[in-house]
C-alpha positions as a LaTeX table, in Angstrom:
\begin{tabular}{lrrr}
\hline
Residue & $x$ (\AA) & $y$ (\AA) & $z$ (\AA) \\
\hline
Met1 & 191.74 & 49.43 & 149.76 \\
Lys2 & 188.04 & 48.69 & 149.42 \\
Leu3 & 186.67 & 48.46 & 145.89 \\
Ala4 & 183.36 & 50.11 & 145.08 \\
Ala5 & 180.52 & 47.81 & 144.21 \\
Pro6 & 179.56 & 47.84 & 140.53 \\
Glu7 & 176.58 & 50.00 & 139.69 \\
Leu8 & 173.39 & 48.01 & 139.19 \\
Lys9 & 170.84 & 49.34 & 136.72 \\
Val10 & 167.35 & 47.85 & 136.68 \\
Glu11 & 164.47 & 48.43 & 134.30 \\
Pro12 & 161.52 & 48.80 & 136.75 \\
Ala13 & 158.77 & 47.59 & 134.42 \\
Leu14 & 160.65 & 44.44 & 133.40 \\
Thr15 & 161.56 & 43.63 & 136.99 \\
Leu16 & 158.02 & 44.21 & 138.23 \\
Asn17 & 156.46 & 42.23 & 135.39 \\
Ala18 & 158.74 & 39.30 & 136.18 \\
Arg19 & 157.55 & 39.40 & 139.79 \\
Ile20 & 153.87 & 40.27 & 139.41 \\
Gly21 & 152.97 & 38.88 & 136.00 \\
Gly22 & 152.29 & 41.85 & 133.69 \\
Ala23 & 150.50 & 44.04 & 136.23 \\
Ala24 & 153.19 & 46.71 & 135.85 \\
Asp25 & 152.47 & 47.00 & 132.11 \\
Ser26 & 148.77 & 47.32 & 132.87 \\
Ala27 & 149.43 & 50.01 & 135.49 \\
Ala28 & 151.70 & 51.93 & 133.09 \\
Arg29 & 149.06 & 51.78 & 130.34 \\
Lys30 & 146.29 & 53.04 & 132.66 \\
Ser31 & 148.58 & 55.76 & 133.96 \\
Ala32 & 149.34 & 56.97 & 130.42 \\
Glu33 & 145.62 & 56.91 & 129.49 \\
Ser34 & 144.73 & 59.14 & 132.43 \\
Ser35 & 147.75 & 61.49 & 132.04 \\
Glu36 & 148.98 & 60.48 & 135.48 \\
Val37 & 152.57 & 59.91 & 136.47 \\
Leu38 & 153.43 & 56.41 & 137.64 \\
Cys39 & 156.38 & 56.11 & 140.00 \\
Phe40 & 158.07 & 52.88 & 140.94 \\
Ala41 & 159.44 & 53.06 & 144.45 \\
Arg42 & 159.71 & 51.16 & 147.66 \\
Val43 & 158.25 & 52.75 & 150.76 \\
Phe44 & 159.63 & 51.64 & 154.10 \\
Ser45 & 157.28 & 51.61 & 157.08 \\
Gly46 & 159.70 & 53.79 & 159.06 \\
Ser47 & 159.22 & 56.62 & 156.54 \\
Ile48 & 155.44 & 56.75 & 156.91 \\
Glu49 & 154.56 & 59.50 & 159.35 \\
Ser50 & 150.80 & 58.95 & 159.31 \\
Asp51 & 148.00 & 57.23 & 157.43 \\
Tyr52 & 145.06 & 59.10 & 155.93 \\
Thr53 & 141.74 & 57.43 & 155.22 \\
Trp54 & 139.74 & 58.91 & 152.36 \\
Thr55 & 136.14 & 57.75 & 151.96 \\
Arg56 & 133.22 & 58.92 & 149.84 \\
Lys57 & 131.72 & 60.48 & 152.97 \\
Arg58 & 134.77 & 61.82 & 154.79 \\
Leu59 & 138.02 & 63.66 & 154.08 \\
Pro60 & 141.00 & 63.22 & 156.41 \\
Phe61 & 141.73 & 66.97 & 156.38 \\
Lys62 & 140.39 & 70.24 & 154.95 \\
Leu63 & 141.19 & 70.97 & 151.30 \\
Pro64 & 141.81 & 74.50 & 149.93 \\
Ala65 & 138.79 & 76.59 & 148.91 \\
Arg66 & 139.87 & 76.61 & 145.24 \\
Phe67 & 139.09 & 72.85 & 145.08 \\
Trp68 & 135.34 & 73.37 & 145.58 \\
Arg69 & 132.34 & 74.50 & 143.59 \\
Ala70 & 129.81 & 76.58 & 145.52 \\
His71 & 126.47 & 75.23 & 146.71 \\
Val72 & 126.66 & 71.73 & 145.28 \\
Pro73 & 124.77 & 69.02 & 147.19 \\
Gly74 & 126.06 & 65.51 & 147.73 \\
Pro75 & 129.31 & 63.87 & 148.81 \\
Trp76 & 132.58 & 65.82 & 148.61 \\
Leu77 & 133.56 & 64.10 & 145.34 \\
Phe78 & 130.64 & 65.81 & 143.58 \\
Lys79 & 131.67 & 69.20 & 144.95 \\
Leu80 & 135.13 & 69.19 & 143.38 \\
Arg81 & 135.79 & 71.66 & 140.57 \\
Trp82 & 137.06 & 68.81 & 138.39 \\
Asn83 & 135.82 & 65.32 & 137.63 \\
Pro84 & 138.30 & 62.84 & 139.13 \\
Thr85 & 136.91 & 60.05 & 136.95 \\
Thr86 & 137.43 & 61.66 & 133.56 \\
Asp87 & 139.62 & 64.78 & 133.81 \\
Ser88 & 143.33 & 64.47 & 133.08 \\
Phe89 & 145.90 & 66.22 & 135.23 \\
Ala90 & 146.14 & 69.04 & 132.67 \\
Gln91 & 142.35 & 69.54 & 132.66 \\
Thr92 & 142.24 & 69.50 & 136.45 \\
Leu93 & 145.05 & 72.02 & 136.71 \\
Ala94 & 143.31 & 74.34 & 134.22 \\
Lys95 & 140.07 & 74.14 & 136.22 \\
Leu96 & 141.88 & 74.86 & 139.48 \\
Arg97 & 143.64 & 77.86 & 137.94 \\
Ala98 & 140.43 & 79.24 & 136.38 \\
Pro99 & 138.87 & 82.14 & 138.29 \\
Gly100 & 135.53 & 81.74 & 140.03 \\
Gly101 & 133.33 & 78.69 & 140.05 \\
Cys102 & 134.58 & 76.42 & 137.33 \\
Val103 & 131.82 & 74.25 & 135.88 \\
Arg104 & 132.59 & 70.60 & 135.38 \\
Asp105 & 132.02 & 69.09 & 131.93 \\
Asp106 & 129.47 & 66.67 & 133.37 \\
Asp107 & 127.39 & 69.64 & 134.56 \\
Ala108 & 126.81 & 70.88 & 131.02 \\
Thr109 & 123.23 & 70.60 & 129.86 \\
\hline
\end{tabular}
């Protein structure tokens, strides 16, 4: 009869901090400040189906129409209905759900 291995429980932040010197705490703090969700996981190369390169000038694929403001010049980042630098996830979601051309806070005069 084979005995089951004991269950191993690990606290991700403590384990990561021990290996990378406090960077996990810094990442968790920045994640909380921006209302983002931080996930600790290991990604194996065999599970990656494709790589996407995002640049200021080029998107790797077309985004839905609700992501864009109409008739805004400049790179695609300036055309988004939300401000990726300052808007939290909740603010972004509200702007995406708003009807019509949502105005970004940085457009206010």
